[in-house]
Amino acid sequence: MEQQTSQERKKVIFSAIQPSGTITLGNYFGALKNWVQLQDEFNCVFALADLHTITVRQEPAKFRSNIYEAYALLLACGIDVEKSAFFIQSHVSAHSQLAWVLNCYTQFGELSRMTQFKDKSAKHSDNVNAGLFTYPSLMAADILLYQADMVPVGADQKQHLELTRNIAERFNGIYGNVFKAPEPYIPKVGARIMSLQDPTKKMSKSDENANSYIAVLDKPEVIMKKFKRAITDSEAKVRFGEGKDGINNLMGIYSSVTGKTMQEIEAEFDGKGYGDFKIAVGEAVVEHLRPIQERFNIYINDKAYLKECYQKSAEFAERIAQRTLDKVMKKIGFVARS
Ligand code: ATP
Ligand code: LTN
């Protein structure tokens, strides 16, 4: 990322993804594909949100390999550390520090209303820990440290972004202009890819049923098999409409891959059954993912290169983050050590 004077300041983009499992087509179309495209136009800062991931219990060896896998996969998708910063959240300690501060400016009632908290605490009822509850203030810290103008995410994160704005505005209301209040940036198509097994639920990498998601690293035959098993309806007509969640979702995926509109897709499959349609969707996805998988295989076997990339990015991110954190601490009234 280049340094620029304030006059020619490019807008700042921040986003992050958790290394909580294998990255899915939902993550790819809802978030990653956008990140890659934004790199030329904006100053982009991206992170692997590993601190967020431990809100759900992780097995250490698996967690570590998920972090490497996610890092290599994002490079393979086209995140370029020559253009953007792409670091590991736990490497920049300002995230944890600002999160604590923001916890003290976030209300219990606000956090209780977060639907992700309600969903995840129902799903992990044996481990409803305080981190799961305060997850959004850590996310607010991630974003506010970089004075981000825009945050590209899938539709499920909109509520967290609204809370981030509220926290920023509340803090600014007390201490003056410290934080930039960010805007969400949500794609029109692909913002919400649904589960292949229950198309009323979002596709999620932490779903226990592997048939419900397509992983970006799934082998071609696995992808084809999962699409063939996808839940549809009994009308047997490729048409976008109410009560057709499964087909709507497959059409959304096909549209994200091919760039075709819903009307074009309906015309293409006029008179054809769901079997043909599912094969076409599967093949289009396989071809789209093939070059990404090839690049991934190179990166994942080059740990030295991965390290070079995440260290360089963490150093860059740390400078910006520390500047914001210092300002916050001073405004609140803390005494500086030096
Ligand atoms: P988990 O299952 O652990 O909650 P997740 O698959 O929901 O993970 P996150 O790491 O929470 O993924 O999200 C990373 C990015 O992917 C976010 O921007 C989120 O909005 C987006 N995203 C996640 N799931 C989908 C989906 N089904 N459709 C579109 N975007 C998605
Ligand atoms: N909670 C996010 C991941 C995340 C994030 C962020 C996204 C952590 N910190 C900051 C955008 C900005 C999610 O996508 N589930």
CSV table of C-alpha atoms and ligand atoms in Angstrom, one decimal:
chain,number,residue,atom,x,y,z
A,1,MET,CA,0.0,0.0,0.0
A,2,GLU,CA,1.3,3.4,-0.9
A,3,GLN,CA,1.5,6.4,1.4
A,4,GLN,CA,-0.5,9.3,0.2
A,5,THR,CA,-1.1,12.9,1.2
A,6,SER,CA,-4.5,13.6,2.7
A,7,GLN,CA,-5.6,15.5,-0.4
A,8,GLU,CA,-5.3,12.5,-2.6
A,9,ARG,CA,-6.4,10.1,0.1
A,10,LYS,CA,-7.9,7.0,-1.5
A,11,LYS,CA,-10.8,5.6,0.5
A,12,VAL,CA,-9.9,2.9,3.0
A,13,ILE,CA,-11.5,-0.5,2.9
A,14,PHE,CA,-11.3,-2.9,5.8
A,15,SER,CA,-12.6,-6.5,6.0
A,16,ALA,CA,-11.9,-9.8,7.7
A,17,ILE,CA,-12.8,-13.4,7.6
A,18,GLN,CA,-12.5,-16.0,10.3
A,19,PRO,CA,-10.3,-19.1,9.8
A,20,SER,CA,-13.1,-21.2,11.4
A,21,GLY,CA,-13.2,-23.9,8.8
A,22,THR,CA,-12.8,-24.4,5.1
A,23,ILE,CA,-13.8,-21.3,3.1
A,24,THR,CA,-17.1,-21.7,1.2
A,25,LEU,CA,-18.7,-20.5,-1.9
A,26,GLY,CA,-20.8,-18.2,0.3
A,27,ASN,CA,-17.6,-16.5,1.7
A,28,TYR,CA,-16.2,-16.3,-1.8
A,29,PHE,CA,-19.2,-14.6,-3.5
A,30,GLY,CA,-20.3,-12.7,-0.4
A,31,ALA,CA,-17.0,-11.3,0.4
A,32,LEU,CA,-13.7,-12.5,-1.1
A,33,LYS,CA,-14.5,-11.9,-4.8
A,34,ASN,CA,-15.3,-8.3,-4.0
A,35,TRP,CA,-12.2,-7.8,-1.9
A,36,VAL,CA,-10.0,-8.8,-4.9
A,37,GLN,CA,-11.8,-6.4,-7.2
A,38,LEU,CA,-11.5,-3.5,-4.7
A,39,GLN,CA,-7.8,-3.7,-4.5
A,40,ASP,CA,-7.0,-1.5,-7.5
A,41,GLU,CA,-9.2,1.3,-6.6
A,42,PHE,CA,-8.9,1.6,-2.8
A,43,ASN,CA,-6.4,1.3,0.1
A,44,CYS,CA,-7.4,-2.1,1.3
A,45,VAL,CA,-6.6,-3.7,4.7
A,46,PHE,CA,-7.7,-7.3,5.1
A,47,ALA,CA,-7.3,-9.6,8.1
A,48,LEU,CA,-7.8,-13.2,9.1
A,49,ALA,CA,-9.9,-12.8,12.2
A,50,ASP,CA,-8.4,-15.6,14.3
A,51,LEU,CA,-9.2,-13.9,17.6
A,52,HIS,CA,-12.9,-14.1,16.7
A,53,THR,CA,-12.6,-17.7,15.9
A,54,ILE,CA,-11.9,-18.8,19.4
A,55,THR,CA,-15.4,-17.7,20.5
A,56,VAL,CA,-16.1,-21.3,19.4
A,57,ARG,CA,-13.8,-24.0,20.9
A,58,GLN,CA,-11.0,-24.9,18.5
A,59,GLU,CA,-8.8,-28.0,18.4
A,60,PRO,CA,-5.2,-26.5,18.4
A,61,ALA,CA,-3.7,-28.4,15.4
A,62,LYS,CA,-6.8,-28.0,13.3
A,63,PHE,CA,-7.0,-24.3,14.1
A,64,ARG,CA,-3.4,-23.7,13.1
A,65,SER,CA,-3.8,-25.6,9.8
A,66,ASN,CA,-7.1,-23.7,9.1
A,67,ILE,CA,-5.2,-20.4,9.6
A,68,TYR,CA,-2.5,-21.4,7.0
A,69,GLU,CA,-5.1,-22.8,4.7
A,70,ALA,CA,-7.2,-19.6,4.8
A,71,TYR,CA,-4.2,-17.4,4.3
A,72,ALA,CA,-3.0,-19.4,1.3
A,73,LEU,CA,-6.5,-19.6,-0.2
A,74,LEU,CA,-7.0,-15.8,0.0
A,75,LEU,CA,-3.7,-15.3,-1.8
A,76,ALA,CA,-4.9,-17.9,-4.4
A,77,CYS,CA,-8.2,-16.0,-4.8
A,78,GLY,CA,-6.2,-12.9,-5.8
A,79,ILE,CA,-5.4,-10.9,-2.6
A,80,ASP,CA,-2.1,-9.3,-3.5
A,81,VAL,CA,0.1,-8.1,-0.6
A,82,GLU,CA,1.8,-5.7,-3.1
A,83,LYS,CA,-1.4,-3.8,-3.4
A,84,SER,CA,-3.1,-4.5,0.0
A,85,ALA,CA,-2.2,-5.4,3.6
A,86,PHE,CA,-3.4,-8.9,4.5
A,87,PHE,CA,-2.4,-9.8,8.0
A,88,ILE,CA,-3.4,-12.1,10.9
A,89,GLN,CA,-5.5,-10.3,13.5
A,90,SER,CA,-3.7,-11.7,16.6
A,91,HIS,CA,-0.4,-10.4,15.2
A,92,VAL,CA,-1.5,-6.8,15.8
A,93,SER,CA,-2.2,-6.4,19.5
A,94,ALA,CA,-4.0,-3.1,19.1
A,95,HIS,CA,-7.1,-5.1,18.1
A,96,SER,CA,-7.4,-6.8,21.5
A,97,GLN,CA,-6.6,-3.5,23.3
A,98,LEU,CA,-9.1,-1.4,21.5
A,99,ALA,CA,-11.7,-4.1,21.8
A,100,TRP,CA,-11.5,-3.9,25.6
A,101,VAL,CA,-11.9,-0.1,25.5
A,102,LEU,CA,-14.9,-0.3,23.1
A,103,ASN,CA,-16.5,-2.9,25.4
A,104,CYS,CA,-16.8,-0.1,27.9
A,105,TYR,CA,-18.6,2.0,25.3
A,106,THR,CA,-21.0,-0.8,24.2
A,107,GLN,CA,-24.2,-1.5,26.0
A,108,PHE,CA,-25.3,-4.9,27.2
A,109,GLY,CA,-28.7,-4.4,25.5
A,110,GLU,CA,-27.1,-3.7,22.2
A,111,LEU,CA,-25.0,-6.8,22.2
A,112,SER,CA,-28.1,-8.9,23.3
A,113,ARG,CA,-29.9,-7.9,20.2
A,114,MET,CA,-27.3,-9.3,17.7
A,115,THR,CA,-28.8,-12.1,15.7
A,116,GLN,CA,-25.5,-13.8,15.2
A,117,PHE,CA,-25.1,-14.0,19.0
A,118,LYS,CA,-28.5,-15.5,19.4
A,119,ASP,CA,-27.9,-18.0,16.6
A,120,LYS,CA,-24.4,-19.0,17.8
A,121,SER,CA,-25.4,-19.3,21.4
A,122,ALA,CA,-28.3,-21.6,20.5
A,123,LYS,CA,-25.9,-23.6,18.4
A,124,HIS,CA,-23.2,-23.8,21.0
A,125,SER,CA,-25.4,-23.9,24.1
A,126,ASP,CA,-22.6,-25.6,26.1
A,127,ASN,CA,-20.2,-22.7,25.6
A,128,VAL,CA,-22.0,-19.3,25.6
A,129,ASN,CA,-18.8,-17.5,26.6
A,130,ALA,CA,-18.3,-13.7,27.1
A,131,GLY,CA,-16.3,-13.5,23.9
A,132,LEU,CA,-19.2,-14.7,21.8
A,133,PHE,CA,-21.2,-11.9,23.4
A,134,THR,CA,-18.7,-9.2,22.9
A,135,TYR,CA,-17.6,-10.4,19.4
A,136,PRO,CA,-19.1,-7.2,17.8
A,137,SER,CA,-16.9,-4.9,19.9
A,138,LEU,CA,-13.8,-6.7,18.7
A,139,MET,CA,-15.2,-6.4,15.1
A,140,ALA,CA,-15.8,-2.7,15.7
A,141,ALA,CA,-12.2,-2.4,16.9
A,142,ASP,CA,-10.9,-4.1,13.8
A,143,ILE,CA,-12.7,-1.6,11.5
A,144,LEU,CA,-12.2,1.6,13.5
A,145,LEU,CA,-8.5,1.1,14.0
A,146,TYR,CA,-8.0,1.7,10.3
A,147,GLN,CA,-10.5,4.6,9.9
A,148,ALA,CA,-12.1,2.5,7.2
A,149,ASP,CA,-14.6,4.2,4.9
A,150,MET,CA,-16.2,1.0,3.7
A,151,VAL,CA,-16.5,-2.6,4.8
A,152,PRO,CA,-17.2,-5.2,2.1
A,153,VAL,CA,-19.2,-8.1,3.7
A,154,GLY,CA,-22.0,-10.4,3.1
A,155,ALA,CA,-25.6,-9.4,4.1
A,156,ASP,CA,-25.3,-11.3,7.4
A,157,GLN,CA,-22.8,-8.8,8.8
A,158,LYS,CA,-25.0,-5.7,8.3
A,159,GLN,CA,-26.2,-5.6,11.9
A,160,HIS,CA,-22.6,-5.8,13.2
A,161,LEU,CA,-21.7,-2.8,11.0
A,162,GLU,CA,-24.6,-0.8,12.2
A,163,LEU,CA,-23.4,-1.4,15.8
A,164,THR,CA,-19.9,-0.4,14.7
A,165,ARG,CA,-21.3,2.9,13.4
A,166,ASN,CA,-23.2,3.5,16.6
A,167,ILE,CA,-20.1,2.8,18.8
A,168,ALA,CA,-18.0,5.2,16.6
A,169,GLU,CA,-20.6,7.9,16.8
A,170,ARG,CA,-21.1,7.5,20.5
A,171,PHE,CA,-17.3,7.7,21.1
A,172,ASN,CA,-17.0,10.7,18.8
A,173,GLY,CA,-19.9,12.4,20.6
A,174,ILE,CA,-18.0,12.3,23.9
A,175,TYR,CA,-14.4,12.9,22.7
A,176,GLY,CA,-14.6,14.7,19.4
A,177,ASN,CA,-13.7,13.3,16.0
A,178,VAL,CA,-11.7,10.2,16.7
A,179,PHE,CA,-13.2,7.5,14.5
A,180,LYS,CA,-14.5,7.4,11.0
A,181,ALA,CA,-18.0,5.9,10.9
A,182,PRO,CA,-17.8,3.2,8.2
A,183,GLU,CA,-20.4,2.2,5.5
A,184,PRO,CA,-21.2,-1.4,4.6
A,185,TYR,CA,-20.5,-2.5,1.1
A,186,ILE,CA,-22.7,-5.4,0.3
A,187,PRO,CA,-22.8,-7.1,-3.2
A,188,LYS,CA,-26.1,-7.2,-5.1
A,189,VAL,CA,-25.7,-10.8,-6.3
A,190,GLY,CA,-24.1,-13.4,-4.0
A,191,ALA,CA,-24.6,-11.4,-0.8
A,192,ARG,CA,-26.4,-14.4,0.7
A,193,ILE,CA,-25.6,-17.8,-0.7
A,194,MET,CA,-27.8,-20.3,1.1
A,195,SER,CA,-27.2,-23.8,2.4
A,196,LEU,CA,-27.7,-26.5,-0.3
A,197,GLN,CA,-29.5,-28.7,2.3
A,198,ASP,CA,-31.7,-26.1,3.9
A,199,PRO,CA,-32.0,-23.1,1.5
A,200,THR,CA,-33.7,-21.0,4.2
A,201,LYS,CA,-30.3,-20.9,6.2
A,202,LYS,CA,-27.1,-19.2,5.0
A,203,MET,CA,-24.3,-21.4,3.7
A,204,SER,CA,-21.9,-21.6,6.6
A,205,LYS,CA,-18.4,-23.1,6.9
A,206,SER,CA,-19.0,-24.2,10.4
A,207,ASP,CA,-22.1,-26.3,9.4
A,208,GLU,CA,-21.6,-29.9,10.6
A,209,ASN,CA,-23.2,-31.2,7.4
A,210,ALA,CA,-20.6,-30.9,4.6
A,211,ASN,CA,-23.2,-31.5,1.9
A,212,SER,CA,-24.7,-28.1,2.9
A,213,TYR,CA,-21.8,-26.1,1.6
A,214,ILE,CA,-19.4,-26.1,-1.4
A,215,ALA,CA,-15.9,-25.5,-0.1
A,216,VAL,CA,-13.7,-23.5,-2.5
A,217,LEU,CA,-11.2,-26.4,-2.2
A,218,ASP,CA,-13.7,-29.2,-2.8
A,219,LYS,CA,-12.6,-31.6,-5.5
A,220,PRO,CA,-14.6,-31.4,-8.8
A,221,GLU,CA,-16.3,-34.7,-8.2
A,222,VAL,CA,-17.4,-33.7,-4.7
A,223,ILE,CA,-18.7,-30.4,-6.1
A,224,MET,CA,-20.8,-32.2,-8.7
A,225,LYS,CA,-22.1,-34.6,-6.1
A,226,LYS,CA,-23.1,-31.9,-3.7
A,227,PHE,CA,-25.0,-29.9,-6.4
A,228,LYS,CA,-26.8,-33.1,-7.5
A,229,ARG,CA,-28.0,-33.6,-4.0
A,230,ALA,CA,-29.1,-30.0,-3.5
A,231,ILE,CA,-32.6,-29.6,-2.2
A,232,THR,CA,-35.0,-28.1,-4.8
A,233,ASP,CA,-38.8,-28.2,-5.1
A,234,SER,CA,-41.4,-30.3,-7.0
A,235,GLU,CA,-42.3,-27.8,-9.8
A,236,ALA,CA,-39.4,-28.9,-11.9
A,237,LYS,CA,-39.1,-25.6,-13.7
A,238,VAL,CA,-36.0,-23.4,-13.6
A,239,ARG,CA,-37.7,-20.2,-12.6
A,240,PHE,CA,-36.9,-17.5,-10.0
A,241,GLY,CA,-39.8,-17.1,-7.6
A,242,GLU,CA,-41.4,-17.3,-4.2
A,243,GLY,CA,-41.4,-20.7,-2.5
A,244,LYS,CA,-38.5,-21.8,-4.6
A,245,ASP,CA,-35.6,-21.1,-2.2
A,246,GLY,CA,-33.4,-24.0,-3.4
A,247,ILE,CA,-33.7,-23.1,-7.1
A,248,ASN,CA,-33.4,-19.4,-6.4
A,249,ASN,CA,-30.1,-20.1,-4.6
A,250,LEU,CA,-28.8,-22.3,-7.4
A,251,MET,CA,-29.7,-19.6,-9.9
A,252,GLY,CA,-27.9,-17.0,-7.7
A,253,ILE,CA,-24.8,-19.2,-7.7
A,254,TYR,CA,-25.0,-19.7,-11.4
A,255,SER,CA,-25.5,-16.0,-12.0
A,256,SER,CA,-22.5,-15.1,-9.7
A,257,VAL,CA,-20.2,-17.5,-11.7
A,258,THR,CA,-21.4,-16.7,-15.2
A,259,GLY,CA,-22.5,-13.1,-14.9
A,260,LYS,CA,-25.9,-14.1,-16.5
A,261,THR,CA,-29.1,-12.5,-15.3
A,262,MET,CA,-32.0,-14.5,-13.9
A,263,GLN,CA,-34.0,-14.0,-17.1
A,264,GLU,CA,-31.1,-15.3,-19.2
A,265,ILE,CA,-30.8,-18.3,-17.0
A,266,GLU,CA,-34.6,-19.0,-17.2
A,267,ALA,CA,-34.3,-18.8,-21.0
A,268,GLU,CA,-31.3,-21.0,-21.1
A,269,PHE,CA,-33.0,-23.8,-19.2
A,270,ASP,CA,-36.5,-23.4,-20.6
A,271,GLY,CA,-37.9,-26.9,-21.1
A,272,LYS,CA,-35.0,-28.6,-19.3
A,273,GLY,CA,-35.2,-30.3,-15.9
A,274,TYR,CA,-33.5,-29.7,-12.6
A,275,GLY,CA,-31.0,-32.5,-13.3
A,276,ASP,CA,-29.5,-30.7,-16.3
A,277,PHE,CA,-29.6,-27.4,-14.5
A,278,LYS,CA,-27.7,-28.8,-11.5
A,279,ILE,CA,-25.0,-30.3,-13.7
A,280,ALA,CA,-24.6,-26.9,-15.5
A,281,VAL,CA,-24.2,-25.1,-12.2
A,282,GLY,CA,-21.8,-27.7,-10.9
A,283,GLU,CA,-19.6,-27.6,-14.0
A,284,ALA,CA,-19.6,-23.8,-14.1
A,285,VAL,CA,-18.4,-23.7,-10.4
A,286,VAL,CA,-15.8,-26.4,-11.0
A,287,GLU,CA,-14.3,-24.4,-13.9
A,288,HIS,CA,-14.4,-21.1,-11.9
A,289,LEU,CA,-12.6,-22.7,-8.9
A,290,ARG,CA,-10.0,-24.7,-10.9
A,291,PRO,CA,-7.3,-21.9,-11.3
A,292,ILE,CA,-7.8,-20.9,-7.6
A,293,GLN,CA,-7.2,-24.5,-6.5
A,294,GLU,CA,-4.1,-24.7,-8.6
A,295,ARG,CA,-2.6,-21.5,-7.1
A,296,PHE,CA,-3.6,-22.7,-3.6
A,297,ASN,CA,-1.6,-25.9,-4.0
A,298,ILE,CA,1.5,-23.8,-4.7
A,299,TYR,CA,1.1,-21.4,-1.8
A,300,ILE,CA,0.2,-23.9,0.9
A,301,ASN,CA,3.5,-25.7,0.2
A,302,ASP,CA,5.5,-22.5,0.6
A,303,LYS,CA,5.3,-21.5,4.3
A,304,ALA,CA,8.3,-19.2,4.0
A,305,TYR,CA,6.5,-17.1,1.4
A,306,LEU,CA,3.3,-17.1,3.5
A,307,LYS,CA,5.3,-15.8,6.5
A,308,GLU,CA,7.0,-13.1,4.5
A,309,CYS,CA,3.5,-11.9,3.4
A,310,TYR,CA,1.8,-11.9,6.8
A,311,GLN,CA,4.8,-10.4,8.6
A,312,LYS,CA,5.1,-7.5,6.1
A,313,SER,CA,1.4,-6.8,6.3
A,314,ALA,CA,1.3,-6.9,10.1
A,315,GLU,CA,4.1,-4.4,10.3
A,316,PHE,CA,2.2,-2.1,8.0
A,317,ALA,CA,-1.1,-2.6,9.8
A,318,GLU,CA,0.4,-2.1,13.2
A,319,ARG,CA,1.7,1.4,12.3
A,320,ILE,CA,-1.8,2.6,11.4
A,321,ALA,CA,-3.5,0.8,14.2
A,322,GLN,CA,-1.2,2.1,16.9
A,323,ARG,CA,-1.7,5.6,15.8
A,324,THR,CA,-5.5,5.3,16.3
A,325,LEU,CA,-5.1,3.4,19.6
A,326,ASP,CA,-2.7,6.1,21.0
A,327,LYS,CA,-5.2,8.8,20.1
A,328,VAL,CA,-8.1,6.9,21.8
A,329,MET,CA,-6.1,6.3,25.0
A,330,LYS,CA,-5.0,10.0,25.1
A,331,LYS,CA,-8.6,11.2,24.6
A,332,ILE,CA,-9.9,9.0,27.4
A,333,GLY,CA,-7.3,10.3,29.8
A,334,PHE,CA,-4.8,7.4,30.1
A,335,VAL,CA,-1.2,8.4,31.0
A,336,ALA,CA,1.2,7.5,28.2
A,337,ARG,CA,4.2,5.4,29.1
A,338,SER,CA,6.6,7.4,27.0
B,1,ATP,P1,-19.0,-19.3,10.5
B,1,ATP,O1,-19.7,-20.5,9.9
B,1,ATP,O2,-17.8,-19.7,11.2
B,1,ATP,O3,-19.9,-18.3,11.1
B,1,ATP,P2,-19.1,-18.0,8.0
B,1,ATP,O4,-19.0,-19.0,6.9
B,1,ATP,O5,-20.4,-17.4,8.3
B,1,ATP,O6,-18.4,-18.6,9.2
B,1,ATP,P3,-17.4,-15.6,8.3
B,1,ATP,O7,-15.9,-15.8,8.5
B,1,ATP,O8,-18.2,-15.3,9.5
B,1,ATP,O9,-18.0,-16.9,7.5
B,1,ATP,O10,-17.6,-14.5,7.2
B,1,ATP,C1,-16.7,-14.1,6.2
B,1,ATP,C2,-17.4,-13.3,5.2
B,1,ATP,O11,-18.2,-14.1,4.4
B,1,ATP,C3,-18.3,-12.2,5.7
B,1,ATP,O12,-18.2,-11.1,4.9
B,1,ATP,C4,-19.7,-12.8,5.5
B,1,ATP,O13,-20.6,-11.8,5.4
B,1,ATP,C5,-19.5,-13.6,4.3
B,1,ATP,N1,-20.4,-14.7,4.2
B,1,ATP,C6,-20.5,-15.8,5.1
B,1,ATP,N2,-21.4,-16.6,4.7
B,1,ATP,C7,-22.0,-16.1,3.6
B,1,ATP,C8,-23.0,-16.6,2.7
B,1,ATP,N3,-23.7,-17.7,3.0
B,1,ATP,N4,-23.4,-15.8,1.7
B,1,ATP,C9,-22.7,-14.7,1.4
B,1,ATP,N5,-21.7,-14.2,2.2
B,1,ATP,C10,-21.3,-14.9,3.3
B,2,LTN,N1,-17.5,-11.2,11.9
B,2,LTN,C1,-17.0,-11.2,10.6
B,2,LTN,C2,-15.6,-11.4,10.4
B,2,LTN,C3,-14.9,-10.1,10.8
B,2,LTN,C4,-15.1,-8.9,10.1
B,2,LTN,C5,-14.3,-8.0,10.9
B,2,LTN,C6,-15.7,-8.5,8.9
B,2,LTN,C7,-14.2,-9.9,11.9
B,2,LTN,N2,-13.8,-8.6,12.0
B,2,LTN,C8,-14.2,-6.7,10.5
B,2,LTN,C9,-15.6,-7.2,8.5
B,2,LTN,C10,-14.8,-6.3,9.3
B,2,LTN,C11,-17.8,-12.1,9.8
B,2,LTN,O1,-17.7,-12.0,8.7
B,2,LTN,N3,-18.4,-13.1,10.3
